[in-house]
Coordinates of N, CA and C in Angstrom, one line a residue:
M298 N 75.5 6.7 -8.8 CA 74.3 6.2 -8.2 C 73.4 5.6 -9.2
T299 N 72.8 4.4 -8.9 CA 71.9 3.7 -9.8 C 70.6 4.4 -9.8
K300 N 70.0 4.6 -11.0 CA 68.7 5.2 -11.1 C 67.7 4.1 -10.7
K301 N 66.6 4.5 -10.0 CA 65.6 3.6 -9.6 C 64.2 4.1 -10.1
T302 N 63.4 3.2 -10.6 CA 62.1 3.4 -11.0 C 61.1 2.6 -10.2
A303 N 60.0 3.2 -9.9 CA 58.9 2.5 -9.2 C 57.7 2.5 -10.1
I304 N 56.9 1.5 -10.0 CA 55.6 1.4 -10.6 C 54.6 1.2 -9.5
L305 N 53.6 2.0 -9.4 CA 52.5 1.9 -8.4 C 51.2 1.7 -9.2
Y306 N 50.5 0.7 -8.9 CA 49.3 0.4 -9.7 C 48.1 0.0 -8.8
S307 N 46.9 0.2 -9.4 CA 45.7 -0.4 -8.9 C 45.1 -1.2 -10.0
T308 N 44.5 -2.3 -9.7 CA 43.9 -3.2 -10.7 C 42.6 -3.8 -10.1
I309 N 41.6 -4.0 -10.9 CA 40.4 -4.7 -10.5 C 40.4 -6.1 -11.0
D310 N 40.5 -6.3 -12.3 CA 40.5 -7.6 -12.8 C 41.8 -8.2 -13.3
G311 N 42.9 -7.4 -13.0 CA 44.2 -7.9 -13.3 C 44.9 -7.4 -14.6
Q312 N 44.2 -6.7 -15.4 CA 44.8 -6.2 -16.7 C 45.9 -5.1 -16.4
T313 N 45.7 -4.2 -15.5 CA 46.7 -3.2 -15.1 C 47.9 -3.9 -14.6
L314 N 47.8 -4.9 -13.8 CA 48.9 -5.7 -13.3 C 49.7 -6.4 -14.5
K315 N 49.0 -6.9 -15.4 CA 49.6 -7.5 -16.6 C 50.5 -6.5 -17.3
I316 N 49.9 -5.3 -17.5 CA 50.7 -4.3 -18.2 C 51.9 -3.9 -17.4
C317 N 51.7 -3.8 -16.1 CA 52.9 -3.5 -15.2 C 54.0 -4.5 -15.3
N318 N 53.6 -5.8 -15.3 CA 54.5 -6.9 -15.4 C 55.3 -6.8 -16.8
E319 N 54.6 -6.4 -17.8 CA 55.3 -6.3 -19.1 C 56.3 -5.1 -19.1
I320 N 56.0 -4.0 -18.4 CA 56.9 -2.9 -18.2 C 58.1 -3.4 -17.4
V321 N 57.9 -4.1 -16.3 CA 58.9 -4.6 -15.5 C 59.9 -5.5 -16.3
A322 N 59.3 -6.4 -17.1 CA 60.1 -7.3 -17.9 C 61.0 -6.5 -18.9
V323 N 60.5 -5.5 -19.5 CA 61.4 -4.7 -20.4 C 62.5 -4.0 -19.6
F324 N 62.2 -3.5 -18.4 CA 63.3 -2.9 -17.6 C 64.3 -3.9 -17.2
K325 N 63.9 -5.1 -16.8 CA 64.8 -6.1 -16.3 C 65.7 -6.6 -17.5
K326 N 65.0 -6.7 -18.7 CA 65.8 -7.2 -19.9 C 66.9 -6.2 -20.2
N327 N 66.7 -5.0 -19.9 CA 67.7 -3.9 -20.1 C 68.5 -3.6 -18.9
N328 N 68.5 -4.5 -17.9 CA 69.3 -4.4 -16.7 C 69.0 -3.1 -15.9
L329 N 67.8 -2.7 -15.9 CA 67.4 -1.5 -15.2 C 66.7 -1.8 -13.9
K330 N 66.9 -1.0 -12.9 CA 66.3 -1.3 -11.6 C 64.8 -0.8 -11.6
I331 N 63.9 -1.6 -11.2 CA 62.5 -1.2 -11.1 C 61.8 -2.0 -10.0
D332 N 61.0 -1.3 -9.2 CA 60.2 -1.9 -8.1 C 58.7 -1.8 -8.5
L333 N 58.0 -2.8 -8.2 CA 56.5 -2.9 -8.5 C 55.8 -2.9 -7.2
F334 N 54.8 -2.0 -7.1 CA 54.0 -2.0 -5.8 C 52.5 -1.9 -6.2
S335 N 51.7 -2.6 -5.5 CA 50.2 -2.4 -5.5 C 50.0 -1.2 -4.6
I336 N 48.9 -0.4 -4.9 CA 48.6 0.7 -4.1 C 48.2 0.3 -2.7
D337 N 47.8 -1.0 -2.5 CA 47.4 -1.5 -1.2 C 48.6 -1.8 -0.4
N338 N 49.8 -2.0 -1.0 CA 51.0 -2.4 -0.3 C 52.2 -1.4 -0.3
F339 N 51.9 -0.2 -0.8 CA 53.0 0.8 -0.9 C 53.3 1.5 0.4
N340 N 54.5 1.4 0.8 CA 54.9 2.1 2.1 C 56.3 2.8 1.9
E341 N 56.6 3.1 0.7 CA 57.9 3.7 0.4 C 57.7 5.2 0.3
N342 N 58.9 5.9 0.0 CA 58.8 7.3 -0.2 C 59.1 7.6 -1.7
V343 N 58.3 8.4 -2.3 CA 58.5 8.8 -3.7 C 59.9 9.3 -3.9
A344 N 60.4 10.0 -3.0 CA 61.8 10.6 -3.1 C 62.9 9.6 -3.3
N345 N 62.6 8.3 -3.0 CA 63.6 7.3 -3.1 C 63.8 6.9 -4.6
Y346 N 63.0 7.4 -5.5 CA 63.0 7.0 -6.9 C 63.3 8.2 -7.8
D347 N 63.9 7.9 -8.9 CA 64.2 9.0 -10.0 C 63.0 9.1 -10.9
T348 N 62.3 8.0 -11.1 CA 61.2 7.9 -12.0 C 60.1 7.2 -11.3
F349 N 58.8 7.7 -11.4 CA 57.7 7.1 -10.7 C 56.6 6.9 -11.7
I350 N 56.1 5.7 -11.9 CA 55.1 5.4 -12.9 C 53.8 5.0 -12.1
I351 N 52.7 5.5 -12.5 CA 51.4 5.2 -11.8 C 50.4 4.7 -12.8
G352 N 49.9 3.5 -12.6 CA 48.9 2.9 -13.5 C 47.6 2.7 -12.7
S353 N 46.5 3.0 -13.4 CA 45.2 2.8 -12.7 C 44.2 2.3 -13.7
S354 N 43.3 1.4 -13.3 CA 42.2 1.0 -14.1 C 41.0 1.9 -13.8
I355 N 40.0 1.7 -14.6 CA 38.7 2.5 -14.5 C 37.7 1.5 -13.9
R356 N 36.9 2.0 -13.0 CA 35.8 1.2 -12.5 C 34.6 2.2 -12.3
Y357 N 33.5 1.9 -13.0 CA 32.3 2.8 -12.9 C 32.7 4.2 -13.3
G358 N 33.5 4.4 -14.2 CA 33.8 5.7 -14.8 C 34.9 6.5 -14.1
V359 N 35.5 6.0 -13.1 CA 36.6 6.7 -12.4 C 37.8 5.9 -12.1
H360 N 38.9 6.5 -12.0 CA 40.1 5.8 -11.6 C 40.1 5.5 -10.1
H361 N 40.9 4.6 -9.7 CA 40.9 4.1 -8.3 C 41.1 5.2 -7.3
E362 N 40.2 5.3 -6.3 CA 40.2 6.4 -5.3 C 41.6 6.4 -4.6
K363 N 42.2 5.3 -4.3 CA 43.4 5.3 -3.5 C 44.5 5.9 -4.4
I364 N 44.5 5.7 -5.7 CA 45.5 6.3 -6.6 C 45.3 7.8 -6.6
I365 N 44.1 8.2 -6.7 CA 43.8 9.7 -6.7 C 44.3 10.3 -5.4
Q366 N 44.0 9.7 -4.3 CA 44.4 10.2 -3.0 C 46.0 10.2 -2.9
F367 N 46.6 9.1 -3.4 CA 48.1 9.0 -3.3 C 48.7 10.2 -4.1
I368 N 48.1 10.5 -5.3 CA 48.7 11.6 -6.1 C 48.5 12.9 -5.3
K369 N 47.3 13.1 -4.8 CA 47.1 14.4 -4.0 C 48.0 14.5 -2.8
D370 N 48.2 13.4 -2.1 CA 49.1 13.4 -0.9 C 50.6 13.6 -1.3
N371 N 51.0 13.1 -2.4 CA 52.4 13.1 -2.8 C 52.7 14.0 -4.0
K372 N 51.9 14.9 -4.3 CA 52.1 15.8 -5.4 C 53.4 16.5 -5.4
Q373 N 53.8 17.1 -4.3 CA 55.1 17.8 -4.3 C 56.3 16.9 -4.6
E374 N 56.3 15.7 -4.1 CA 57.4 14.7 -4.3 C 57.3 14.2 -5.8
L375 N 56.1 14.0 -6.3 CA 56.0 13.6 -7.7 C 56.4 14.6 -8.7
D376 N 56.2 15.9 -8.3 CA 56.7 17.0 -9.2 C 58.2 17.1 -9.2
K377 N 58.9 16.5 -8.3 CA 60.4 16.6 -8.3 C 61.1 15.5 -9.1
V378 N 60.3 14.5 -9.6 CA 60.9 13.4 -10.3 C 60.2 13.2 -11.7
K379 N 60.8 12.4 -12.5 CA 60.1 12.1 -13.8 C 59.0 11.2 -13.4
T380 N 57.8 11.4 -14.1 CA 56.6 10.7 -13.8 C 55.9 10.2 -15.1
A381 N 55.2 9.1 -14.9 CA 54.3 8.7 -16.0 C 53.0 8.2 -15.4
F382 N 52.0 8.4 -16.1 CA 50.7 7.9 -15.7 C 50.1 7.1 -16.8
F383 N 49.5 6.0 -16.5 CA 48.7 5.3 -17.6 C 47.4 4.8 -17.0
S384 N 46.4 5.0 -17.9 CA 45.0 4.6 -17.6 C 44.7 3.3 -18.4
V385 N 44.0 2.4 -17.8 CA 43.6 1.2 -18.4 C 42.0 1.2 -18.4
N386 N 41.5 1.3 -19.6 CA 40.0 1.4 -19.7 C 39.5 0.8 -21.0
L387 N 38.3 0.4 -21.0 CA 37.7 -0.3 -22.1 C 37.5 0.6 -23.4
V388 N 37.2 1.9 -23.2 CA 37.0 2.7 -24.4 C 38.3 2.9 -25.1
A389 N 39.4 2.7 -24.5 CA 40.7 2.8 -25.2 C 40.9 1.8 -26.4
R390 N 40.0 0.9 -26.5 CA 40.0 -0.1 -27.6 C 39.6 0.6 -28.9
K391 N 38.9 1.7 -28.8 CA 38.5 2.4 -30.0 C 39.6 3.4 -30.4
P392 N 39.9 3.3 -31.7 CA 41.0 4.1 -32.2 C 40.9 5.6 -31.9
E393 N 39.7 6.1 -31.9 CA 39.5 7.6 -31.7 C 39.6 7.9 -30.2
K394 N 39.7 6.9 -29.3 CA 39.8 7.2 -27.9 C 41.0 6.5 -27.2
N395 N 42.0 6.2 -28.0 CA 43.1 5.4 -27.4 C 44.4 6.3 -27.2
K396 N 44.2 7.6 -27.1 CA 45.3 8.5 -26.8 C 44.9 9.3 -25.6
A397 N 45.9 9.8 -24.8 CA 45.6 10.5 -23.6 C 44.8 11.8 -23.9
D398 N 44.9 12.4 -25.0 CA 44.2 13.7 -25.3 C 42.8 13.4 -25.9
T399 N 42.5 12.1 -26.2 CA 41.2 11.8 -26.8 C 40.4 10.9 -25.9
N400 N 41.0 10.3 -24.9 CA 40.3 9.4 -24.0 C 39.5 10.2 -22.9
P401 N 38.2 10.0 -22.9 CA 37.4 10.8 -22.0 C 37.7 10.6 -20.5
Y402 N 38.1 9.4 -20.1 CA 38.5 9.1 -18.7 C 39.7 9.8 -18.3
V403 N 40.7 9.9 -19.2 CA 42.0 10.5 -18.9 C 41.7 12.1 -18.8
I404 N 41.0 12.6 -19.8 CA 40.7 14.0 -19.8 C 40.0 14.4 -18.5
K405 N 39.0 13.6 -18.1 CA 38.2 13.9 -16.9 C 39.2 13.8 -15.7
F406 N 40.0 12.8 -15.6 CA 41.0 12.6 -14.5 C 41.8 13.9 -14.3
F407 N 42.4 14.4 -15.4 CA 43.3 15.5 -15.3 C 42.6 16.8 -15.1
K408 N 41.3 16.9 -15.3 CA 40.5 18.1 -15.0 C 40.2 18.2 -13.5
N409 N 40.3 17.0 -12.9 CA 39.9 16.9 -11.4 C 41.1 16.7 -10.5
I410 N 42.3 16.8 -11.0 CA 43.5 16.6 -10.2 C 44.6 17.6 -10.6
D411 N 45.2 18.1 -9.6 CA 46.3 19.1 -9.9 C 47.6 18.4 -10.0
W412 N 47.8 17.7 -11.1 CA 49.1 17.0 -11.3 C 49.3 16.8 -12.8
K413 N 50.5 17.0 -13.3 CA 50.8 16.8 -14.7 C 52.0 15.9 -14.8
P414 N 51.8 14.6 -15.1 CA 53.0 13.7 -15.2 C 53.8 14.1 -16.5
T415 N 55.0 13.6 -16.5 CA 55.9 13.8 -17.6 C 55.4 13.1 -18.9
I416 N 54.8 11.9 -18.7 CA 54.3 11.1 -19.8 C 52.9 10.6 -19.4
T417 N 51.9 10.6 -20.3 CA 50.6 10.0 -20.0 C 50.3 9.1 -21.2
E418 N 49.8 7.9 -20.8 CA 49.5 6.9 -21.9 C 48.1 6.2 -21.5
V419 N 47.6 5.6 -22.5 CA 46.3 4.9 -22.3 C 46.4 3.5 -22.9
F420 N 45.9 2.5 -22.2 CA 45.9 1.1 -22.7 C 44.5 0.6 -22.6
A421 N 44.2 -0.3 -23.5 CA 42.8 -0.9 -23.5 C 42.7 -1.9 -22.4
G422 N 41.6 -1.9 -21.8 CA 41.3 -2.9 -20.7 C 40.8 -4.2 -21.4
N423 N 40.6 -5.1 -20.5 CA 40.1 -6.5 -20.9 C 38.8 -6.8 -20.2
L424 N 37.8 -7.2 -20.9 CA 36.6 -7.5 -20.3 C 36.3 -9.0 -20.6
D425 N 36.4 -9.8 -19.6 CA 36.1 -11.3 -19.7 C 34.7 -11.6 -19.3
Y426 N 33.8 -11.5 -20.2 CA 32.4 -11.7 -19.9 C 32.1 -13.0 -19.2
K427 N 32.8 -14.0 -19.5 CA 32.5 -15.4 -18.9 C 32.7 -15.4 -17.4
K428 N 33.5 -14.5 -16.8 CA 33.7 -14.6 -15.4 C 32.6 -13.9 -14.6
Y429 N 31.7 -13.2 -15.3 CA 30.7 -12.4 -14.6 C 29.4 -13.2 -14.5
P430 N 28.6 -13.0 -13.5 CA 27.3 -13.7 -13.5 C 26.4 -13.2 -14.6
F431 N 25.4 -14.0 -15.0 CA 24.6 -13.7 -16.1 C 24.0 -12.3 -16.2
F432 N 23.4 -11.8 -15.1 CA 22.8 -10.5 -15.0 C 23.9 -9.4 -15.3
D433 N 25.1 -9.6 -14.7 CA 26.1 -8.6 -14.9 C 26.6 -8.6 -16.3
R434 N 26.7 -9.8 -16.9 CA 27.1 -9.8 -18.4 C 26.1 -9.1 -19.2
I435 N 24.9 -9.3 -19.0 CA 23.8 -8.6 -19.8 C 23.9 -7.1 -19.6
M436 N 24.1 -6.6 -18.4 CA 24.2 -5.2 -18.1 C 25.4 -4.6 -18.7
I437 N 26.6 -5.3 -18.7 CA 27.8 -4.8 -19.3 C 27.6 -4.7 -20.8
Q438 N 27.1 -5.8 -21.4 CA 26.8 -5.7 -22.8 C 25.9 -4.6 -23.2
F439 N 24.9 -4.3 -22.4 CA 24.0 -3.2 -22.7 C 24.7 -1.9 -22.6
I440 N 25.6 -1.7 -21.6 CA 26.4 -0.5 -21.5 C 27.3 -0.3 -22.6
M441 N 28.0 -1.4 -23.0 CA 29.0 -1.4 -24.1 C 28.3 -1.1 -25.4

């Protein structure tokens, strides 16, 4: 039986999707089966996969609500397969916050959810100031 992996993601500005596409490329280069799903288009069963990867970006300090709800709704199935979770957030660009056990968003996420994936990772997000209106740019720079 061929092993199957799924990636389920949420993205706001596209950085999480870019990371997912890189993961998919590595799998395909190694002739491994992988399916990629947006949280908005997922209608499969977790049990159809041997490995399940979930990626979520941060917006206003929290991971995507649909990802959180998906994990809560599918915890029993997720606990039966190998799982990975990765967070994409801007503070991960700082060396002291770029690991799962030092990233405040990941720490907060796992304090508030009853799920422990097999692997947890953190990736730095991307902030393209030019695409935001002037006021939003100033506010983001002030926050950062």
